[in-house]
Amino acid sequence: MELWHTHLLREKIDQDSLLVQGNRACALGALDAGVRFFAGYPITPSSEIMETLARELPLVGGVFLQMEDEIASICACIGASLTGEVALTATSGPGFSLMQEALGYAVISEAPLVVVNVMRMGPSTGRPTTPSQGDVMQARWGTHGDHPAIVLAASNVADMYRLTMAAVRFAQRFRTPVTLLADEVVGHMRESFSPELAGRYRLTSGDFDFTETYIHPEMVREVHPHQLGALRHPHVTGLIHDETGFPTNDPKKSEQFLYELHDKVVHHRDELCLYDIKNEGRGRVCILAYGSCARSARAALRLAEQEGLPVEVLHLYTLFPLPVEIVQKVARRVEFMLIPELNLGQYAREVRKMAENWTTVVSMGKVDGTLIAPQEILERVEELVGKYESI
Amino acid sequence: MEPFHAEPNYIIEEAPVFSSGHNACPGCGEALAVRYVLNSMGPKTVAVIPPSCIAIISGPQPYSSMRIPVYQTTLEASAASAAGIRRALVRQGKDDVNVLVIAGDGGTYDIGFQALSGAAERNEDMVYVCLDNEGYMNTGAQKSSSTPYLAYTTSTPGGKPNDKKDIAEIMAAHRVPYVATATVGYPEDLARKVAKAKEMRGLRFIVVLTPCLDGWGVPDDGAVRVSRLAVQTGFFPLYEVEEGERYAINVGPTPGWPVERYLETQRRYRHLTADQVAAIQAHVDHKWSLLHARAKVECVPMFQGAEI
């Protein structure tokens, strides 16, 4: 197994532990997953991903390109992707906005690539050095037209490493861009974690495992079959196309194509939706959280246990496709779902769609640029439980 | 070429637009440039500023260091934003307001170039000042396409393999009314060029070399010295171009001063080998010869009209 973590293990400070910055961990995850192409543009708070890869990629025969803007960055990645590379770019809010058109191009041309968005407060220039989760719905619906989206959310430095690997693998397997969301705190924090990696994330189909077959160098160099397999002269287009790769205006074929794009992701939710549950089955309140808020949620769980409050935590690593099965499973057994997030309730609305038949979904948004403290979550839980008992 | 200084006795007339207490690093070369640019433009000016160190210097609300309206636009759109402001002001009959863009080199050479080229082609009526510190210094010193050959940045850890874009020549090729280079080590030259540009119409472009203490690896008191060395060694020539063809060189290099004198003042060049320094010297010499040729060019008609 160590073979697949060569870049990460170089960061060891002693026998058992590592100390890595989140953005650096993301770059190391990309290297260990076999990413050998990066094109990007400097932007706070994601620049360290680029700086790490500027040093490391040439040492392993990879390509590092600094482009003139974010549009060029993602387009270079698509170009590389069409040759069979799996490419990665990293940015933050304003750059992610500029990338949206090309992101749609990557979806329709089925180009595997990973976009890391280390979120900062928006809209526009916003507050570049404060954490936010304001880009969640942009990651889902930012580019125009009906399209699938695979969106992961990292909550700590270990996630930055492992979810980058997962994002690479998902991009390869489903031939579509994958967005990894982090926020400023996750990107900039330094923390230690165990290099022991397997089995930490769960899927409804079982444990998610980083084994040799999972991150296999041959897998990340698969040639794009849609174009190259179909004809001797591949044709790649952003127009609606049929199985030959050439454009079509045929209504039937157009509809079929869009359904295929959509279904290839949504019909594989059991392979894509990574999550973790703490205190499973013992909560009247479920704190559903992702990203840095999930850390607060886990800390709030410990506080709640001290007070004897019935709380469980559903930590989502995959935001899209919507993890319908697990959210509904939990919703059936809890009275409240509390969703702390650093936006005005973007994901709470998604959860409401999935869960409101069975439980009361309570949004807890915060947009002042500070993190949600565990105590704040605890107070909300106390309020909810108290409210229930008084009825 | 003999050393000379075109107008050493120019008197700078400053209007109190830029105030002290701004947010720049102590000793910042760029803050000095902002002072001479704003104070020469005067109070009847609207400033358009994309994300950059200049946006930081202009200050967080409500503590603006600039006593004029400031529009902080998006990184890719300075020239387009300024064009909108100018055209609307003209429609409202406010022809006497100056529209000034102050952008960094990333926002000019790289991501803002499309908007700038479009504005130049339409000859939009604005003064566009690029404060060029040769990299993305505000995000931690990554390279831009203005970073010179072989300079270290955090995204070119082995030294930048490509040459700096020659933005003055690119803008001159758009045949805009006025293009000039300037630097903070020659404040009277900088202020004169801004004052001159202010009186003209159409797109006027000034690129100002502004040493970045942290990004270049220069001591706190070194910005002016390094800036003057850039000119005196011929690394950064000071010149003007009108209508894309009338060249005037303003300050001559000091004879016999090798470019090494400039390079050795900065941490970003300390990895250079003797061969690399020689390569940079050869490059600087070559660019000087090209500039000279352009400054002295005699027009020979291509088509005499005699025989078709």
Coordinates of N, CA and C in Angstrom, one line a residue, chain A residues 41-44 47-48 50-52 54-55 64 66-70 98 124-125, chain B residues 51 73-76 106 110-111 136 138-140 142-144 152 154-157:
Chain A
Y41 N -3.7 29.2 -12.0 CA -3.6 30.6 -12.0 C -3.6 31.0 -10.5
P42 N -2.7 31.9 -10.1 CA -2.6 32.2 -8.6 C -3.9 32.8 -8.1
I43 N -4.4 32.3 -7.0 CA -5.5 33.0 -6.3 C -5.5 32.5 -4.8
T44 N -5.7 33.5 -3.9 CA -5.8 33.1 -2.5 C -7.2 32.6 -2.3
S47 N -3.4 29.1 -3.7 CA -2.1 29.2 -4.4 C -1.1 28.1 -4.0
E48 N -1.2 27.6 -2.7 CA -0.2 26.7 -2.3 C -0.3 25.3 -3.1
M50 N -0.8 25.1 -6.2 CA 0.0 25.4 -7.4 C 1.5 25.5 -7.1
E51 N 1.8 26.1 -6.0 CA 3.2 26.3 -5.6 C 3.9 24.9 -5.4
T52 N 3.1 24.0 -4.7 CA 3.7 22.7 -4.4 C 3.9 21.9 -5.7
A54 N 4.3 23.2 -8.7 CA 5.4 23.8 -9.5 C 6.7 23.2 -9.2
R55 N 6.9 22.8 -7.9 CA 8.2 22.1 -7.5 C 8.2 20.7 -7.8
F64 N 3.8 21.2 -15.4 CA 3.2 22.3 -14.7 C 3.1 23.5 -15.5
Q66 N 1.6 27.5 -15.6 CA 0.9 28.6 -15.1 C 0.3 29.4 -16.2
M67 N -1.0 29.6 -16.3 CA -1.7 30.2 -17.4 C -2.0 31.6 -17.1
E68 N -2.6 32.3 -18.1 CA -2.8 33.7 -18.0 C -4.1 34.0 -17.3
D69 N -5.0 33.1 -17.1 CA -6.2 33.3 -16.3 C -6.8 31.9 -16.0
E70 N -8.0 31.9 -15.3 CA -8.6 30.7 -15.0 C -9.3 30.0 -16.2
L98 N -15.0 32.0 -13.4 CA -14.5 32.1 -14.8 C -14.5 30.8 -15.5
S124 N -18.2 37.8 -5.7 CA -17.1 38.5 -6.3 C -15.8 38.4 -5.5
T125 N -15.1 39.5 -5.4 CA -13.8 39.4 -4.7 C -14.0 39.0 -3.2
Chain B
P51 N -8.3 43.7 -8.5 CA -7.6 43.1 -7.3 C -6.1 43.1 -7.6
T73 N -12.8 46.8 -9.5 CA -13.5 46.0 -10.4 C -12.9 44.5 -10.3
T74 N -13.4 43.7 -11.2 CA -12.8 42.3 -11.2 C -11.5 42.3 -11.9
L75 N -10.7 41.2 -11.7 CA -9.4 41.2 -12.1 C -9.2 41.2 -13.7
E76 N -10.2 40.7 -14.4 CA -10.0 40.6 -15.8 C -10.6 41.8 -16.6
G106 N -0.1 41.4 -13.3 CA -1.0 40.3 -13.6 C -2.3 40.7 -14.3
D110 N -1.6 39.6 -18.1 CA -2.2 38.2 -18.2 C -3.7 38.3 -18.4
I111 N -4.4 38.3 -17.2 CA -5.8 38.1 -17.2 C -6.6 39.3 -17.8
Y136 N 2.9 38.1 -9.4 CA 1.7 38.1 -8.5 C 2.1 38.2 -7.1
N138 N 0.8 39.9 -4.5 CA -0.2 39.9 -3.5 C -0.7 38.5 -3.1
T139 N -0.5 37.5 -4.0 CA -0.9 36.2 -3.6 C 0.3 35.3 -3.2
G140 N 1.5 35.9 -3.0 CA 2.7 35.2 -2.5 C 3.7 35.0 -3.5
Q142 N 3.9 34.6 -7.1 CA 4.0 33.7 -8.3 C 4.4 34.5 -9.5
K143 N 4.8 33.8 -10.6 CA 5.3 34.5 -11.8 C 4.1 35.0 -12.5
S144 N 4.3 36.1 -13.3 CA 3.3 36.5 -14.3 C 4.0 36.5 -15.6
Y152 N 13.5 34.0 -9.9 CA 12.8 33.1 -9.1 C 11.4 33.6 -8.7
T154 N 7.6 31.8 -6.6 CA 7.2 30.5 -6.0 C 6.6 29.6 -7.0
S155 N 6.2 30.0 -8.2 CA 5.7 29.1 -9.2 C 6.7 28.8 -10.3
T156 N 7.9 29.5 -10.2 CA 9.0 29.2 -11.1 C 10.2 28.9 -10.2
P157 N 10.2 27.9 -9.4 CA 11.3 27.7 -8.4 C 12.7 27.5 -9.0

